PDB file of C-alpha atoms in Angstrom:
ATOM      1  CA  MET A   1     157.955  79.096 145.344  1.00 54.00           C
ATOM      2  CA  THR A   2     160.582  78.462 142.678  1.00 56.00           C
ATOM      3  CA  VAL A   3     160.555  75.210 140.774  1.00 55.00           C
ATOM      4  CA  LEU A   4     163.965  73.997 139.703  1.00 58.00           C
ATOM      5  CA  ASN A   5     164.754  71.418 137.086  1.00 59.00           C
ATOM      6  CA  GLN A   6     161.679  72.283 135.026  1.00 57.00           C
ATOM      7  CA  PRO A   7     162.383  71.983 131.269  1.00 58.00           C
ATOM      8  CA  ASN A   8     162.446  75.212 129.292  1.00 57.00           C
ATOM      9  CA  PRO A   9     159.726  75.423 126.672  1.00 55.00           C
ATOM     10  CA  LYS A  10     161.092  75.450 123.117  1.00 56.00           C
ATOM     11  CA  SER A  11     160.646  78.653 121.196  1.00 52.00           C
ATOM     12  CA  HIS A  12     160.189  78.648 117.450  1.00 52.00           C
ATOM     13  CA  GLY A  13     160.291  82.427 117.346  1.00 51.00           C
ATOM     14  CA  LEU A  14     164.031  82.434 116.775  1.00 50.00           C
ATOM     15  CA  LYS A  15     163.783  80.259 113.681  1.00 50.00           C
ATOM     16  CA  LEU A  16     161.033  82.393 112.160  1.00 49.00           C
ATOM     17  CA  GLY A  17     162.557  85.653 113.337  1.00 53.00           C
ATOM     18  CA  CYS A  18     164.536  86.274 110.155  1.00 55.00           C
ATOM     19  CA  LEU A  19     161.534  85.442 107.978  1.00 56.00           C
ATOM     20  CA  GLY A  20     159.371  87.710 110.083  1.00 59.00           C
ATOM     21  CA  CYS A  21     161.823  90.598 109.690  1.00 57.00           C
ATOM     22  CA  ALA A  22     162.035  90.006 105.945  1.00 59.00           C
ATOM     23  CA  GLY A  23     158.248  89.959 105.723  1.00 60.00           C
ATOM     24  CA  MET A  24     157.930  93.186 107.658  1.00 60.00           C
ATOM     25  CA  LEU A  25     160.598  94.789 105.488  1.00 58.00           C
ATOM     26  CA  ALA A  26     158.712  93.713 102.349  1.00 59.00           C
ATOM     27  CA  ILE A  27     155.502  95.232 103.722  1.00 62.00           C
ATOM     28  CA  ILE A  28     157.265  98.495 104.563  1.00 59.00           C
ATOM     29  CA  ILE A  29     158.850  98.708 101.105  1.00 61.00           C
ATOM     30  CA  GLY A  30     155.521  97.886  99.456  1.00 54.00           C
ATOM     31  CA  LEU A  31     153.670 100.555 101.413  1.00 49.00           C
ATOM     32  CA  GLY A  32     156.441 103.039 100.682  1.00 52.00           C
ATOM     33  CA  SER A  33     156.135 102.323  96.974  1.00 49.00           C
ATOM     34  CA  LEU A  34     152.382 102.835  97.138  1.00 44.00           C
ATOM     35  CA  TRP A  35     152.925 106.120  98.941  1.00 44.00           C
ATOM     36  CA  LEU A  36     155.100 107.317  96.064  1.00 48.00           C
ATOM     37  CA  LEU A  37     153.144 105.829  93.151  1.00 47.00           C
ATOM     38  CA  ALA A  38     149.515 105.784  94.263  1.00 46.00           C
ATOM     39  CA  PRO A  39     148.907 109.543  94.070  1.00 50.00           C
ATOM     40  CA  ASN A  40     149.641 109.507  90.317  1.00 49.00           C
ATOM     41  CA  TRP A  41     147.396 106.503  89.745  1.00 47.00           C
ATOM     42  CA  VAL A  42     144.574 108.036  91.792  1.00 48.00           C
ATOM     43  CA  GLU A  43     144.825 111.386  90.014  1.00 52.00           C
ATOM     44  CA  ASN A  44     145.045 109.876  86.530  1.00 56.00           C
ATOM     45  CA  HIS A  45     142.116 107.482  87.042  1.00 56.00           C
ATOM     46  CA  ASN A  46     139.748 109.607  89.087  1.00 68.00           C
ATOM     47  CA  PRO A  47     137.316 111.741  87.077  1.00 70.00           C
ATOM     48  CA  PHE A  48     136.921 114.142  89.992  1.00 71.00           C
ATOM     49  CA  MET A  49     140.670 114.851  89.928  1.00 82.00           C
ATOM     50  CA  GLN A  50     140.703 115.604  86.196  1.00 84.00           C
ATOM     51  CA  GLN A  51     139.273 119.099  86.696  1.00 87.00           C
ATOM     52  CA  HIS A  52     141.771 119.786  89.480  1.00 87.00           C
ATOM     53  CA  MET A  53     144.654 118.716  87.221  1.00 89.00           C
ATOM     54  CA  ILE A  54     143.365 120.983  84.444  1.00 90.00           C
ATOM     55  CA  ASP A  55     143.000 123.906  86.858  1.00 91.00           C
ATOM     56  CA  VAL A  56     146.561 123.479  88.158  1.00 89.00           C
ATOM     57  CA  ALA A  57     148.072 123.014  84.685  1.00 91.00           C
ATOM     58  CA  TRP A  58     146.258 126.114  83.411  1.00 91.00           C
ATOM     59  CA  GLU A  59     147.401 128.173  86.385  1.00 90.00           C
ATOM     60  CA  TRP A  60     151.009 126.987  86.069  1.00 89.00           C
ATOM     61  CA  GLY A  61     151.070 127.496  82.302  1.00 91.00           C
ATOM     62  CA  ASN A  62     149.190 130.795  82.473  1.00 91.00           C
ATOM     63  CA  PHE A  63     147.076 129.532  79.566  1.00 93.00           C
ATOM     64  CA  ALA A  64     143.986 131.089  78.034  1.00 95.00           C
ATOM     65  CA  PRO A  65     140.740 129.239  78.847  1.00 95.00           C
ATOM     66  CA  ILE A  66     140.126 126.026  76.945  1.00 94.00           C
ATOM     67  CA  PRO A  67     138.265 126.902  73.748  1.00 95.00           C
ATOM     68  CA  PRO A  68     134.641 125.710  73.831  1.00 94.00           C
ATOM     69  CA  GLU A  69     135.240 124.033  70.449  1.00 95.00           C
ATOM     70  CA  ALA A  70     138.114 121.941  71.854  1.00 94.00           C
ATOM     71  CA  THR A  71     137.692 118.184  71.822  1.00 94.00           C
ATOM     72  CA  ASP A  72     139.630 115.161  73.046  1.00 93.00           C
ATOM     73  CA  LEU A  73     141.022 116.922  76.126  1.00 92.00           C
ATOM     74  CA  GLN A  74     143.388 114.587  77.940  1.00 93.00           C
ATOM     75  CA  ILE A  75     145.618 115.228  80.938  1.00 93.00           C
ATOM     76  CA  MET A  76     147.933 113.013  82.986  1.00 92.00           C
ATOM     77  CA  THR A  77     150.206 113.700  85.911  1.00 90.00           C
ATOM     78  CA  SER A  78     153.465 112.161  87.001  1.00 89.00           C
ATOM     79  CA  GLY A  79     156.052 112.837  89.666  1.00 85.00           C
ATOM     80  CA  SER A  80     156.583 112.230  93.338  1.00 82.00           C
ATOM     81  CA  SER A  81     156.439 114.149  96.586  1.00 78.00           C
ATOM     82  CA  PHE A  82     159.255 116.321  95.245  1.00 85.00           C
ATOM     83  CA  SER A  83     158.031 117.003  91.701  1.00 86.00           C
ATOM     84  CA  ARG A  84     154.881 117.168  89.630  1.00 89.00           C
ATOM     85  CA  THR A  85     154.406 117.232  85.854  1.00 91.00           C
ATOM     86  CA  PHE A  86     151.171 117.668  83.920  1.00 93.00           C
ATOM     87  CA  ARG A  87     151.063 116.529  80.291  1.00 95.00           C
ATOM     88  CA  GLY A  88     148.051 116.728  78.077  1.00 95.00           C
ATOM     89  CA  SER A  89     146.518 117.572  74.761  1.00 96.00           C
ATOM     90  CA  PHE A  90     143.376 118.784  73.051  1.00 96.00           C
ATOM     91  CA  SER A  91     142.281 119.290  69.475  1.00 95.00           C
ATOM     92  CA  ALA A  92     140.370 121.898  67.509  1.00 95.00           C
ATOM     93  CA  GLU A  93     140.540 123.611  64.126  1.00 94.00           C
ATOM     94  CA  ARG A  94     143.902 125.215  63.459  1.00 92.00           C
ATOM     95  CA  SER A  95     142.559 128.782  63.566  1.00 93.00           C
ATOM     96  CA  ILE A  96     141.072 128.128  67.031  1.00 95.00           C
ATOM     97  CA  LEU A  97     144.365 126.658  68.278  1.00 94.00           C
ATOM     98  CA  GLU A  98     146.348 129.605  66.903  1.00 92.00           C
ATOM     99  CA  LYS A  99     143.974 132.044  68.634  1.00 94.00           C
ATOM    100  CA  TRP A 100     144.363 130.086  71.898  1.00 95.00           C
ATOM    101  CA  ILE A 101     148.150 130.384  71.582  1.00 93.00           C
ATOM    102  CA  GLN A 102     147.904 134.140  70.941  1.00 93.00           C
ATOM    103  CA  ASP A 103     145.530 134.583  73.906  1.00 95.00           C
ATOM    104  CA  SER A 104     147.695 132.592  76.355  1.00 93.00           C
ATOM    105  CA  PRO A 105     149.780 135.138  78.300  1.00 91.00           C
ATOM    106  CA  GLY A 106     152.185 132.468  79.564  1.00 89.00           C
ATOM    107  CA  LEU A 107     153.497 131.514  76.126  1.00 89.00           C
ATOM    108  CA  ASN A 108     156.709 133.118  74.866  1.00 84.00           C
ATOM    109  CA  LEU A 109     155.551 133.744  71.310  1.00 84.00           C
ATOM    110  CA  ASP A 110     158.899 135.262  70.296  1.00 81.00           C
ATOM    111  CA  GLU A 111     160.753 132.099  71.325  1.00 78.00           C
ATOM    112  CA  GLY A 112     158.867 129.533  69.251  1.00 84.00           C
ATOM    113  CA  THR A 113     160.890 126.926  67.386  1.00 90.00           C
ATOM    114  CA  ARG A 114     160.004 124.462  64.654  1.00 91.00           C
ATOM    115  CA  LEU A 115     160.775 120.873  65.618  1.00 91.00           C
ATOM    116  CA  GLU A 116     161.948 118.176  63.202  1.00 90.00           C
ATOM    117  CA  SER A 117     158.533 116.522  63.543  1.00 88.00           C
ATOM    118  CA  GLY A 118     156.884 119.606  62.001  1.00 88.00           C
ATOM    119  CA  LYS A 119     155.405 120.723  65.316  1.00 91.00           C
ATOM    120  CA  PHE A 120     155.983 124.240  66.547  1.00 92.00           C
ATOM    121  CA  ARG A 121     157.084 124.555  70.197  1.00 94.00           C
ATOM    122  CA  TYR A 122     156.522 127.525  72.484  1.00 93.00           C
ATOM    123  CA  THR A 123     158.115 127.708  75.910  1.00 91.00           C
ATOM    124  CA  ILE A 124     156.102 129.091  78.776  1.00 88.00           C
ATOM    125  CA  SER A 125     156.806 131.693  81.405  1.00 83.00           C
ATOM    126  CA  PRO A 126     155.643 129.558  84.301  1.00 74.00           C
ATOM    127  CA  ASN A 127     153.184 130.844  86.841  1.00 74.00           C
ATOM    128  CA  GLY A 128     152.003 129.684  90.254  1.00 71.00           C
ATOM    129  CA  GLY A 129     155.164 127.850  91.240  1.00 71.00           C
ATOM    130  CA  ALA A 130     155.831 125.894  88.049  1.00 76.00           C
ATOM    131  CA  GLY A 131     159.447 125.605  86.988  1.00 81.00           C
ATOM    132  CA  PHE A 132     159.179 125.101  83.237  1.00 88.00           C
ATOM    133  CA  GLY A 133     156.888 123.985  80.453  1.00 90.00           C
ATOM    134  CA  SER A 134     156.092 124.053  76.775  1.00 92.00           C
ATOM    135  CA  VAL A 135     153.235 123.939  74.305  1.00 94.00           C
ATOM    136  CA  ASP A 136     153.525 122.154  70.964  1.00 94.00           C
ATOM    137  CA  LEU A 137     151.226 122.914  68.050  1.00 93.00           C
ATOM    138  CA  ASP A 138     150.833 120.050  65.596  1.00 91.00           C
ATOM    139  CA  PRO A 139     149.483 121.713  62.447  1.00 81.00           C
ATOM    140  CA  GLN A 140     148.836 118.424  60.627  1.00 85.00           C
ATOM    141  CA  GLY A 141     146.793 116.921  63.449  1.00 82.00           C
ATOM    142  CA  ASN A 142     145.226 120.151  64.694  1.00 92.00           C
ATOM    143  CA  MET A 143     146.444 119.295  68.195  1.00 95.00           C
ATOM    144  CA  ILE A 144     147.930 121.157  71.132  1.00 95.00           C
ATOM    145  CA  TYR A 145     150.288 119.230  73.409  1.00 95.00           C
ATOM    146  CA  PHE A 146     151.252 120.879  76.711  1.00 95.00           C
ATOM    147  CA  THR A 147     153.686 120.097  79.522  1.00 94.00           C
ATOM    148  CA  VAL A 148     154.126 122.026  82.764  1.00 93.00           C
ATOM    149  CA  SER A 149     156.370 120.933  85.615  1.00 91.00           C
ATOM    150  CA  TRP A 150     157.337 121.796  89.138  1.00 86.00           C
ATOM    151  CA  SER A 151     160.269 120.314  91.011  1.00 77.00           C
TER     152      SER A 151
END
């Protein structure tokens, strides 16, 4: 049986429709941003990932093992789904750092250059898929700074 002349119920969905779409769009953009940014935050703030980052950086840079006397080892990662960069540093006595440089097969020792800052920069012959990188020796601070990247 069909009932005629019955009033149509009012719908508020149309009025809130634009706000609902905008809200959904904001959620999608927010989740997309987390997808791109969260991996770096998780890696840089998770102690279990630190060893993985060191392992990858050492493979890519084709570096000698970290000297047992090294202190203040730090490593951070940045990038997205299409690139990855590892930057870090460690310190030790200058003679230990110089031996580490000599023992690292990935460093182009013939292509070292002195920077204006007083640091000495060596480029690397990347390994394991890395595209480029460098190692800086800071003789005043007895520090090694390294960067390896893939993109």
